[in-house]
Structures are given as structure tokens and as C-alpha cells.
XYZ file of C-alpha atoms in Angstrom:
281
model
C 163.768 80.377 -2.043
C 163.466 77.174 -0.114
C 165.680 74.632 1.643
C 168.057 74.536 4.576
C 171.120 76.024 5.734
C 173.372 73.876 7.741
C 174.326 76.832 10.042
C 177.487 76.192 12.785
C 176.632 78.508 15.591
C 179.406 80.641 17.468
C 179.510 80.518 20.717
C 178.872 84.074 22.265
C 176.003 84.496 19.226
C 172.197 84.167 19.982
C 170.531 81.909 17.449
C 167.664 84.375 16.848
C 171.023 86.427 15.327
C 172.437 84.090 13.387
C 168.990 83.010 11.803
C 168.854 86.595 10.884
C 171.836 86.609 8.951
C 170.674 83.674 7.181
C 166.829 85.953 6.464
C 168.996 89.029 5.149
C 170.665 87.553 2.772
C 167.932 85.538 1.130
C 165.523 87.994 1.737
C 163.096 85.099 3.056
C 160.931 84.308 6.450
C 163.487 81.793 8.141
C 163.314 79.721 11.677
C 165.322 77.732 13.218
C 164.972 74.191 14.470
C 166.144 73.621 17.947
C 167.609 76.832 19.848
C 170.829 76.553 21.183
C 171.832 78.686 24.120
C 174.484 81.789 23.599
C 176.860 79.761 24.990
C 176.671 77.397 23.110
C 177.964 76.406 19.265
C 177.471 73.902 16.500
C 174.834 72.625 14.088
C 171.789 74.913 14.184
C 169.473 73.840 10.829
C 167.816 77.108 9.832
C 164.602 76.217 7.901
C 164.379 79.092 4.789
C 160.770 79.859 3.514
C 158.034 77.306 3.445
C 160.722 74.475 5.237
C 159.893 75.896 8.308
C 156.384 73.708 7.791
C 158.536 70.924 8.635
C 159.684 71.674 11.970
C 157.935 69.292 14.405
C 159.167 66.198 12.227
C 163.143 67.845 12.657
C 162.420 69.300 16.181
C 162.100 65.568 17.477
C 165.153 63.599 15.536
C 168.332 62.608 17.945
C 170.870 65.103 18.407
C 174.415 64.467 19.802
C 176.988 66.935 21.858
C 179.992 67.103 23.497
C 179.851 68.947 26.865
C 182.175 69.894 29.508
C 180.822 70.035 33.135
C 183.186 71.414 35.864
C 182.312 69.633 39.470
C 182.653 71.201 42.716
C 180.969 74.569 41.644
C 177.152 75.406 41.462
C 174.901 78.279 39.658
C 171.709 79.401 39.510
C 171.405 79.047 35.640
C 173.118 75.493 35.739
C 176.041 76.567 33.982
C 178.968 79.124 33.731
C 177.351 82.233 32.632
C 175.259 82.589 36.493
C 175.974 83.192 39.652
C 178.583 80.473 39.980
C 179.318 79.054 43.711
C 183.004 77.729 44.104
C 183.779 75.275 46.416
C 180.279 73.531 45.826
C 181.256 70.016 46.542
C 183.829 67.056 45.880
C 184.978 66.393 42.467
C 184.423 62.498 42.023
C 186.656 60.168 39.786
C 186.349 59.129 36.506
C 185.505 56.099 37.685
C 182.716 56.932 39.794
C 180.760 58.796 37.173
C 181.061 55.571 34.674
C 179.294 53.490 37.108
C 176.336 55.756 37.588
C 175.708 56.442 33.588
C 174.105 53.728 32.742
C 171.158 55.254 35.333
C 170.582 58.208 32.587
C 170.173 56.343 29.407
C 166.847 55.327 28.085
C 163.654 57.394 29.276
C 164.381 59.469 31.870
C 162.309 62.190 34.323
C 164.871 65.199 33.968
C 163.424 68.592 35.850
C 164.250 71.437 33.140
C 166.785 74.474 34.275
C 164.571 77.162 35.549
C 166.760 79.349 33.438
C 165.679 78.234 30.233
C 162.419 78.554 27.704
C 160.213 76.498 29.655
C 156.333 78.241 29.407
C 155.117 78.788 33.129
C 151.611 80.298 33.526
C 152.304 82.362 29.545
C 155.976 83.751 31.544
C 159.201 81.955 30.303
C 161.218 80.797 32.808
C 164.021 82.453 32.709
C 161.889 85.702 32.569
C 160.685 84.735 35.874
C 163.797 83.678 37.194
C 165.792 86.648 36.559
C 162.986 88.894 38.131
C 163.214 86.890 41.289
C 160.068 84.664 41.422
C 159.547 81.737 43.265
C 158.676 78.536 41.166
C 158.680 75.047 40.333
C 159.070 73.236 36.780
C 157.430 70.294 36.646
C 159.925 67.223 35.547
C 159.288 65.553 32.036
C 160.269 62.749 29.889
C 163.806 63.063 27.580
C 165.501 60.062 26.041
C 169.502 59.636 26.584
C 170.522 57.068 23.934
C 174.479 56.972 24.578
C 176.381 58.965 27.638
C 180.197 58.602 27.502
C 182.494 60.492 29.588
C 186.389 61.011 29.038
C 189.239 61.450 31.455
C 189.223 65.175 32.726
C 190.940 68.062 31.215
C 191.707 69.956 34.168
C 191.222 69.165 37.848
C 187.576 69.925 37.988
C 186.725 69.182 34.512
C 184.963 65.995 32.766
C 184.592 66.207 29.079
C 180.774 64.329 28.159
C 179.693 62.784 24.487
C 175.509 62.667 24.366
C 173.272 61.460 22.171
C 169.501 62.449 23.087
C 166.009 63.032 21.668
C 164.667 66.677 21.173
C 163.617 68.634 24.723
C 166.783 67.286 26.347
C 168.497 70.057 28.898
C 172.540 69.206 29.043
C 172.913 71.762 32.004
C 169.906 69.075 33.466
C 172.451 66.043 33.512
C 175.758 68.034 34.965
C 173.062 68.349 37.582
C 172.102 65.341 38.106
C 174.965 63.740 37.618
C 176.430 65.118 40.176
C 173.837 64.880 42.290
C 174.328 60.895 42.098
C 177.499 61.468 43.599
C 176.710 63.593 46.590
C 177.642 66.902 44.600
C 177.509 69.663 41.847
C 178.276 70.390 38.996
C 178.086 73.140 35.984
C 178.227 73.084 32.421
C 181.012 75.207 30.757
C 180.914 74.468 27.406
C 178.627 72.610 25.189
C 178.938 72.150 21.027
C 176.116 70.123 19.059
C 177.763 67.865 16.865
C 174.349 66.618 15.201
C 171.018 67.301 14.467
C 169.121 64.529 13.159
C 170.371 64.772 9.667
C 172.580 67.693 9.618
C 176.101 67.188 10.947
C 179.133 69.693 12.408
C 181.110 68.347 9.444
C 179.151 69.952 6.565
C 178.207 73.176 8.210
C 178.937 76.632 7.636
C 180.059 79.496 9.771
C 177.672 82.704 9.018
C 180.293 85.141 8.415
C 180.982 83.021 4.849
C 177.690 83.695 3.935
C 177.204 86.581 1.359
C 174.480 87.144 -1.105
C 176.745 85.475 -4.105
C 177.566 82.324 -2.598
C 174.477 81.662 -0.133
C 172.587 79.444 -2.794
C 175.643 77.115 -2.849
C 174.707 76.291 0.713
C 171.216 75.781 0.801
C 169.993 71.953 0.818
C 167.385 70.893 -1.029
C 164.418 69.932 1.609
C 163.516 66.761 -0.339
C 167.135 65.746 0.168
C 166.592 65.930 4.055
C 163.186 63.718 4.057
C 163.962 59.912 4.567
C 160.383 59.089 2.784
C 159.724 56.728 -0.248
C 158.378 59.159 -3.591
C 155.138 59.427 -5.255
C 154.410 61.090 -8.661
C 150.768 60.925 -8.894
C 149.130 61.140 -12.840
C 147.771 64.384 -14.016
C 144.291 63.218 -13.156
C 144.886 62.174 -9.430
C 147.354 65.269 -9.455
C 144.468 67.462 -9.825
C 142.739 65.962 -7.132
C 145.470 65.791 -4.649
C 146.595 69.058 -5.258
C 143.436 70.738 -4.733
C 142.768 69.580 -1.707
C 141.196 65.521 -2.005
C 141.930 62.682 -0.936
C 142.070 59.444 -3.091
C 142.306 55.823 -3.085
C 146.287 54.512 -2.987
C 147.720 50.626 -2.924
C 151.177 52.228 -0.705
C 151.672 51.111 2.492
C 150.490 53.243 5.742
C 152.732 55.999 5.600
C 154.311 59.415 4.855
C 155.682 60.160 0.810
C 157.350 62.788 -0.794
C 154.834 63.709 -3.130
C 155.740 65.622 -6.582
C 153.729 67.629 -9.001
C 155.388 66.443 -12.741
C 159.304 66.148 -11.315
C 159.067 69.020 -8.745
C 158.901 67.822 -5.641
C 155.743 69.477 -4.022
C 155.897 68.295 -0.564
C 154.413 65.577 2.091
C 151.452 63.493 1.646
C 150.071 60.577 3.911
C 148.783 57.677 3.186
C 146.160 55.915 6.032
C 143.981 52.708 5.220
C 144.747 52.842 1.384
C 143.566 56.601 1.472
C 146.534 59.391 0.357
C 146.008 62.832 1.403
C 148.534 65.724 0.908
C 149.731 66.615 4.170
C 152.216 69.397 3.764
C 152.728 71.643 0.805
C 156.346 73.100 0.502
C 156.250 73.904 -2.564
């Protein structure tokens, strides 16, 4: 069993336990591409069998959310599940956050939460956080394509819609954000409303999932993989299949590659030389 699962995360739930719902009922090694945080909900693609090859190319696609950050309050973990400081600051207009925006969108430098996943000397970093430790993440590169804020829901509340490249921290831009604007600010909610090609609108809750209907869920990977199709001949099958590469007139590029009509899996081609590049089969 192969394919995807377009899973919509509760909030409350860890992913590692709803990808495990997803592994007990097919019975199949499953991952998931792009961890969302407890408190956090929406699209979560979970990867069953030999899809899970294909995670760096859906790791890195564009992924859209809608976020609430509450001003005026602070926490250690960036959002509302720390230590949360009241009375951390101003709470600026609507006004004044539209004019700053536009400084977030492109390529930015964005310092990750020290609460979060972030490898520091082989120790996570929330591992280290939580047992006290002193230290620094180093800032990296994250593309913000579109940052849109709407008129606030409470007093202290700003509802955000985000569209970002893979490695982007939301709890990162309440921050800075606020920053900007001489304060602070926390995230309190946060729902992913996309994931490259998966969207909110076709996913599925886990607790439909059962062992009868589970199949009607899964997509096809081939229907996920915006490549052009090659069907090799049973002579340059052989070759490709175990292992060679061979001459091809296709532009530079990658191909869904298929063995007779079943689609096989991902194959390359570089200087008018095709190579298999990922079985999935």
C-alpha cells in the first residue's frame, strides 16, 4: 500500500499520533511531511509506504496558514502554551502592522523559536530549553510570499493569512512583528490551510478513518507529481530498471517514469542522459 493521506490535524493531537493512526490501519511504515506543533491543526500529508522517498521534493513546496497572534503578552515558547507574560507591551493598530508587512515578504533572516526542533550540538532545542540551558540559534533564510492581516477579533488579537516556503516558524513573525512596533506578541492559534498540493478542503479528520474505508482516501502518488510521463520500451525498460542509464531526446528534467502502465516512480534526465532516480514502486 502506497500513496498519501490528506490528514487534517486536531489541535491538542501530536502529529507523530495522528501519523500513527494512519500506520495502524494500513498496516504500513508511514511519515509525515512537515510537523505541525500540538497546537496546531490542518493539512498534515502523511506519506504511506515507499511515498515517504519523496519527502524532500514535498518538504520544500509553499504552504499557507491562518494565525492569530495576541500583542501585549510574551512567552518563552513564542506562543500560548509557555510561560506567558501579560502586560508585555502596547497593542498597535491595524494600521500600523500593514505598513510594516511589506518588510517580511520575500527572503527573510528569521531566528527560529528556541522551543522548537532546531538540532543544536545533536540536542533539540526545545530539549535544551526546557532543561534550562543557555543558547543561541543561529538565524536562517525563509521565504514569506503573501502576509495579510485582518481587523482584530478581540482587543489584543490580530487574525494573520501566510503564505511561506518550508522551514518557516509562524511563532518567529508574531515576534518580529511586534518587535517592529516596539512590542510583543504570541501566537494563539495557528491552522495550515495548504501544503503544496494538498489543501484543508479535501482533507480528512483521523477519527473517520477505519480499516474499510481508508483506501477511499489514499491518493495516488503519481497524481501528486507535477512531472511530464515517460513509458520507456521493454528494451530500455530493462536497462533503466536495473539500474543504467541511457541516451534520451527529453528536455533536462525530472519524469514520471512507468514500467508497462504502472507508474514506477522518478527518473531524471541531464545532458540527454535519463537515469531512474526514485523507485516507488
Amino acid at each position: 500500500m502506497t500513496g498519501f493521506i490528506n490528514l487534517n490535524k486536531s489541535a491538542g493531537a501530536s502529529s507523530a499520533k495522528e501519523v500513527s493512526v494512519i500506520k495502524r490501519l494500513t498496516k504500513t511504515p508511514c511519515g509525515h511531511m512537515g510537523t505541525l506543533d500540538p497546537m496546531a491543526s490542518g493539512v498534515l500529508p502523511v506519506a504511506i509506504g515507499n511515498a515517504a522517498r519523496l519527502f524532500d521534493y514535498f518538504l520544500d513546496k509553499r504552504k499557507k496558514y491562518t494565525a492569530t497572534f495576541r500583542f501585549g503578552a510574551d512567552s518563552d515558547t513564542l506562543d500560548t502554551t509557555g510561560c506567558v507574560v501579560e502586560n508585555a507591551g502596547r497593542i498597535p493598530t491595524k494600521q500600523e502592522i500593514e505598513e510594516i508587512l511589506p518588510l517580511f515578504l520575500g527572503e527573510v533572516s528569521q531566528i527560529p523559536p528556541r522551543y522548537s526542533a532546531k538540532n543544536v550540538s545533536g540536542k533539540r532545542g526545545y530539549e535544551l530549553a526546557r532543561a534550562g540551558v543557555d543558547f543561541t540559534l543561529p538565524p536562517k533564510v525563509v521565504t514569506i510570499y503573501a502576509l495579510k492581516v485582518f481587523d482584530n477579533m478581540h482587543n489584543d488579537c490580530y487574525d494573520f493569512e501566510i503564505e511561506c516556503g518550508g522551514g518557516t516558524y509562524i511563532r518567529s513573525i508574531a515576534r518580529d512583528i511586534a518587535e517592529k512596533l516596539g512590542t510583543h506578541a504570541i501566537m494563539s492559534s495557528l491552522v495550515r490551510t495548504q501544503s503544496g498540493a494538498f489543501s484543508i478542503e479535501n482533507s480528512v479528520k483521523s477519527e473517520i478513518l477505519t480499516e474499510d474505508n481508508i483506501k477511499d482516501f489514499i491518493i495516488p502518488t503519481e497524481s501528486l507529481l507535477p512531472f511530464g510521463s515517460i513509458y520507456p520500451d521493454e528494451k530500455t525498460g530493462f536497462k533503466l530498471f536495473n539500474g543504467l542509464a541511457v541516451s534520451c531526446e527529453k528536455q533536462d528534467g525530472v519524469y514520471k517514469i512507468y514500467k508497462g502502465n504502472s507508474f514506477y516512480g522518478l527518473a531524471e534526465v541531464k545532458q540527454s542522459i535519463l537515469k531512474v532516480r526514485t523507485k516507488l514502486c
